[in-house]
Amino acid sequence: MGAVAFLPLIVFLVCYVGCGITFTLLGADEPFGKFPRHVALLAGCAVALLLNRGIGVQDKLNIMTTSMGNSGVMMIVLIYLMAGGFQGAAAAMGGKDSVVNLCLHFIPVKLLVPGVFLMCCFISTSIGTSMGTIAAMAPIAINVAQGAHLNVAVVGAAVIGGSYFGDNLSMISDTTISAAEGCGSEMKDKFKMNFFIALPAAIVAMILYSIFGGVGSGAIEAGSYNIIEVLPYFIVLIAALMGVNVAVVLFVGILASGIIGLCVGSCGFFEWIQAIGSGMSDMFSISIVAILVSGIIGLVREYGGVEWLVGAISSKIKSGAEYGIGLMSGILSAAMVNNTIAIIVTCPIAKEIGEKYKIAPKRLASLVDIFACAFIALMPHDGGMLMITALADVSPLNVLKYSFYMFGLIIATCVTIQFGLMDKKN
């Protein structure tokens, strides 16, 4: 069937993204919620079942549900739920606030903008979410910038860049989990691959923020922090870097949050339990999305779509398949305004391409995650960008001018592809 095999995914994009953009232009509230993504995926499933009449409907359903329920997908769902539970539990016992305030106490006054960038890098790596970091840091950073008479667009760009630094690297980030599990890579191997690409971009960004950020004229006011409340984040990071199974790591993090919260009196037992449940509930939607996307991809593969895409990429991209994998992930991320879903969609296809061209799983996971995070961070309709531009009262174009880290990350990745750097062969 060739390219036609991807019609279910196109239907999904048209329903979800098309309606989102339309309602955005109409000025509606929560425009991308008008046609929920899981409902749009159901429409894609229906189209997938209608294609290729040479295969019976029951056989198609068997292929779809087998793909939905494979161990890799179920592991991703389990880890999503555990990650949500950990984030909820840690926030309930004051860990999130303590992490933010701990960083705020150590920012040099004369290096406010690079300091904000570095702080966002640490926070996002600790809590594993770009939106959580932006939501926590944007109001503080914008207020500091305005009080110190800094360029708020530069500060906004630093917040976004630092927030996506951790989203792309953190062991508990849903993008890292999706990329590593989806491409069959060990989490620590994917982290190392990503880190050596992201580090030069981050260093260059800090230098440029030091040059263009100006000099602050006021001190940073930070709230109190309790170093003990930060321990669950350190426990999770250290255990994950040691190679402990990520599900076990997150379970230990949840337990540590509860024990510390009860000991210091920052949360009660049932408050902790409810926070775990609330955090897990926040991941239900993305879990359903992962399951439905896997079902559609199963039929796309059965219809020959993956083989067609491999051929198309290899014939039209002279520098190799790695650019194709990156562009596929980045374009999907920008179109769907969700880097995690883009990664979920891209990983099965990237894995097929990787097997053909002998590209190591850690390299695949790194490419898919980097491009998905970089592209969406530069989109004017991304949630983080919308929050920054609303708080700072600046246009997305002004913020994009100073998105040094995101552009640096893309350039650094392209350099590794073009010159064959990093260990990428199986």
PDB file of N, CA, C and O in Angstrom, residues 109-135:
ATOM      1  N   VAL A 109      24.129  37.441  41.249  1.00  0.00           N
ATOM      2  CA  VAL A 109      23.337  38.584  40.798  1.00  0.00           C
ATOM      3  C   VAL A 109      23.754  39.051  39.408  1.00  0.00           C
ATOM      4  O   VAL A 109      22.926  39.441  38.589  1.00  0.00           O
ATOM      5  N   LYS A 110      25.064  39.019  39.117  1.00  0.00           N
ATOM      6  CA  LYS A 110      25.556  39.524  37.842  1.00  0.00           C
ATOM      7  C   LYS A 110      25.388  38.524  36.698  1.00  0.00           C
ATOM      8  O   LYS A 110      25.719  38.829  35.552  1.00  0.00           O
ATOM      9  N   LEU A 111      24.901  37.351  37.025  1.00  0.00           N
ATOM     10  CA  LEU A 111      24.704  36.330  35.987  1.00  0.00           C
ATOM     11  C   LEU A 111      23.276  35.799  36.046  1.00  0.00           C
ATOM     12  O   LEU A 111      23.040  34.593  36.045  1.00  0.00           O
ATOM     13  N   LEU A 112      22.353  36.734  36.095  1.00  0.00           N
ATOM     14  CA  LEU A 112      20.956  36.346  36.265  1.00  0.00           C
ATOM     15  C   LEU A 112      20.447  35.451  35.133  1.00  0.00           C
ATOM     16  O   LEU A 112      19.861  34.402  35.380  1.00  0.00           O
ATOM     17  N   VAL A 113      20.654  35.866  33.882  1.00  0.00           N
ATOM     18  CA  VAL A 113      20.083  35.107  32.768  1.00  0.00           C
ATOM     19  C   VAL A 113      20.742  33.730  32.617  1.00  0.00           C
ATOM     20  O   VAL A 113      20.035  32.719  32.571  1.00  0.00           O
ATOM     21  N   PRO A 114      22.091  33.654  32.544  1.00  0.00           N
ATOM     22  CA  PRO A 114      22.681  32.315  32.512  1.00  0.00           C
ATOM     23  C   PRO A 114      22.375  31.526  33.774  1.00  0.00           C
ATOM     24  O   PRO A 114      22.259  30.297  33.737  1.00  0.00           O
ATOM     25  N   GLY A 115      22.218  32.232  34.900  1.00  0.00           N
ATOM     26  CA  GLY A 115      21.845  31.555  36.144  1.00  0.00           C
ATOM     27  C   GLY A 115      20.465  30.954  36.066  1.00  0.00           C
ATOM     28  O   GLY A 115      20.230  29.830  36.525  1.00  0.00           O
ATOM     29  N   VAL A 116      19.512  31.694  35.484  1.00  0.00           N
ATOM     30  CA  VAL A 116      18.159  31.176  35.291  1.00  0.00           C
ATOM     31  C   VAL A 116      18.184  29.964  34.372  1.00  0.00           C
ATOM     32  O   VAL A 116      17.522  28.946  34.629  1.00  0.00           O
ATOM     33  N   PHE A 117      18.971  30.056  33.296  1.00  0.00           N
ATOM     34  CA  PHE A 117      19.094  28.927  32.368  1.00  0.00           C
ATOM     35  C   PHE A 117      19.637  27.695  33.092  1.00  0.00           C
ATOM     36  O   PHE A 117      19.087  26.594  32.982  1.00  0.00           O
ATOM     37  N   LEU A 118      20.712  27.877  33.870  1.00  0.00           N
ATOM     38  CA  LEU A 118      21.332  26.759  34.580  1.00  0.00           C
ATOM     39  C   LEU A 118      20.379  26.180  35.621  1.00  0.00           C
ATOM     40  O   LEU A 118      20.281  24.953  35.780  1.00  0.00           O
ATOM     41  N   MET A 119      19.657  27.045  36.307  1.00  0.00           N
ATOM     42  CA  MET A 119      18.710  26.596  37.312  1.00  0.00           C
ATOM     43  C   MET A 119      17.582  25.780  36.681  1.00  0.00           C
ATOM     44  O   MET A 119      17.186  24.728  37.195  1.00  0.00           O
ATOM     45  N   CYS A 120      17.085  26.249  35.539  1.00  0.00           N
ATOM     46  CA  CYS A 120      16.032  25.508  34.842  1.00  0.00           C
ATOM     47  C   CYS A 120      16.553  24.150  34.349  1.00  0.00           C
ATOM     48  O   CYS A 120      15.807  23.162  34.339  1.00  0.00           O
ATOM     49  N   CYS A 121      17.831  24.115  33.937  1.00  0.00           N
ATOM     50  CA  CYS A 121      18.440  22.838  33.534  1.00  0.00           C
ATOM     51  C   CYS A 121      18.410  21.849  34.687  1.00  0.00           C
ATOM     52  O   CYS A 121      18.031  20.684  34.515  1.00  0.00           O
ATOM     53  N   PHE A 122      18.786  22.316  35.868  1.00  0.00           N
ATOM     54  CA  PHE A 122      18.834  21.434  37.026  1.00  0.00           C
ATOM     55  C   PHE A 122      17.439  21.004  37.466  1.00  0.00           C
ATOM     56  O   PHE A 122      17.189  19.820  37.746  1.00  0.00           O
ATOM     57  N   ILE A 123      16.518  21.969  37.522  1.00  0.00           N
ATOM     58  CA  ILE A 123      15.162  21.650  37.972  1.00  0.00           C
ATOM     59  C   ILE A 123      14.483  20.677  37.008  1.00  0.00           C
ATOM     60  O   ILE A 123      13.872  19.684  37.422  1.00  0.00           O
ATOM     61  N   SER A 124      14.592  20.953  35.717  1.00  0.00           N
ATOM     62  CA  SER A 124      13.928  20.087  34.741  1.00  0.00           C
ATOM     63  C   SER A 124      14.532  18.687  34.725  1.00  0.00           C
ATOM     64  O   SER A 124      13.830  17.697  34.537  1.00  0.00           O
ATOM     65  N   THR A 125      15.849  18.594  34.940  1.00  0.00           N
ATOM     66  CA  THR A 125      16.488  17.286  35.029  1.00  0.00           C
ATOM     67  C   THR A 125      16.030  16.559  36.289  1.00  0.00           C
ATOM     68  O   THR A 125      15.878  15.334  36.297  1.00  0.00           O
ATOM     69  N   SER A 126      15.762  17.312  37.345  1.00  0.00           N
ATOM     70  CA  SER A 126      15.333  16.713  38.614  1.00  0.00           C
ATOM     71  C   SER A 126      13.885  16.242  38.565  1.00  0.00           C
ATOM     72  O   SER A 126      13.578  15.139  39.017  1.00  0.00           O
ATOM     73  N   ILE A 127      13.003  17.077  38.017  1.00  0.00           N
ATOM     74  CA  ILE A 127      11.581  16.732  38.066  1.00  0.00           C
ATOM     75  C   ILE A 127      11.072  16.103  36.770  1.00  0.00           C
ATOM     76  O   ILE A 127       9.960  15.591  36.722  1.00  0.00           O
ATOM     77  N   GLY A 128      11.881  16.158  35.695  1.00  0.00           N
ATOM     78  CA  GLY A 128      11.560  15.410  34.487  1.00  0.00           C
ATOM     79  C   GLY A 128      10.474  15.976  33.611  1.00  0.00           C
ATOM     80  O   GLY A 128       9.885  15.252  32.798  1.00  0.00           O
ATOM     81  N   THR A 129      10.167  17.251  33.724  1.00  0.00           N
ATOM     82  CA  THR A 129       9.123  17.832  32.879  1.00  0.00           C
ATOM     83  C   THR A 129       9.451  19.273  32.526  1.00  0.00           C
ATOM     84  O   THR A 129       9.798  20.072  33.410  1.00  0.00           O
ATOM     85  N   SER A 130       9.328  19.593  31.249  1.00  0.00           N
ATOM     86  CA  SER A 130       9.581  20.963  30.812  1.00  0.00           C
ATOM     87  C   SER A 130       8.452  21.893  31.253  1.00  0.00           C
ATOM     88  O   SER A 130       8.700  22.995  31.753  1.00  0.00           O
ATOM     89  N   MET A 131       7.206  21.429  31.106  1.00  0.00           N
ATOM     90  CA  MET A 131       6.079  22.281  31.485  1.00  0.00           C
ATOM     91  C   MET A 131       6.058  22.537  32.977  1.00  0.00           C
ATOM     92  O   MET A 131       5.737  23.647  33.432  1.00  0.00           O
ATOM     93  N   GLY A 132       6.401  21.526  33.769  1.00  0.00           N
ATOM     94  CA  GLY A 132       6.457  21.718  35.215  1.00  0.00           C
ATOM     95  C   GLY A 132       7.507  22.738  35.597  1.00  0.00           C
ATOM     96  O   GLY A 132       7.298  23.570  36.484  1.00  0.00           O
ATOM     97  N   THR A 133       8.648  22.695  34.910  1.00  0.00           N
ATOM     98  CA  THR A 133       9.728  23.649  35.179  1.00  0.00           C
ATOM     99  C   THR A 133       9.329  25.051  34.751  1.00  0.00           C
ATOM    100  O   THR A 133       9.542  26.024  35.482  1.00  0.00           O
ATOM    101  N   ILE A 134       8.752  25.153  33.549  1.00  0.00           N
ATOM    102  CA  ILE A 134       8.323  26.470  33.053  1.00  0.00           C
ATOM    103  C   ILE A 134       7.251  27.059  33.964  1.00  0.00           C
ATOM    104  O   ILE A 134       7.285  28.248  34.314  1.00  0.00           O
ATOM    105  N   ALA A 135       6.289  26.213  34.378  1.00  0.00           N
ATOM    106  CA  ALA A 135       5.214  26.685  35.251  1.00  0.00           C
ATOM    107  C   ALA A 135       5.760  27.175  36.585  1.00  0.00           C
ATOM    108  O   ALA A 135       5.268  28.154  37.155  1.00  0.00           O
TER     109      ALA A 135
END
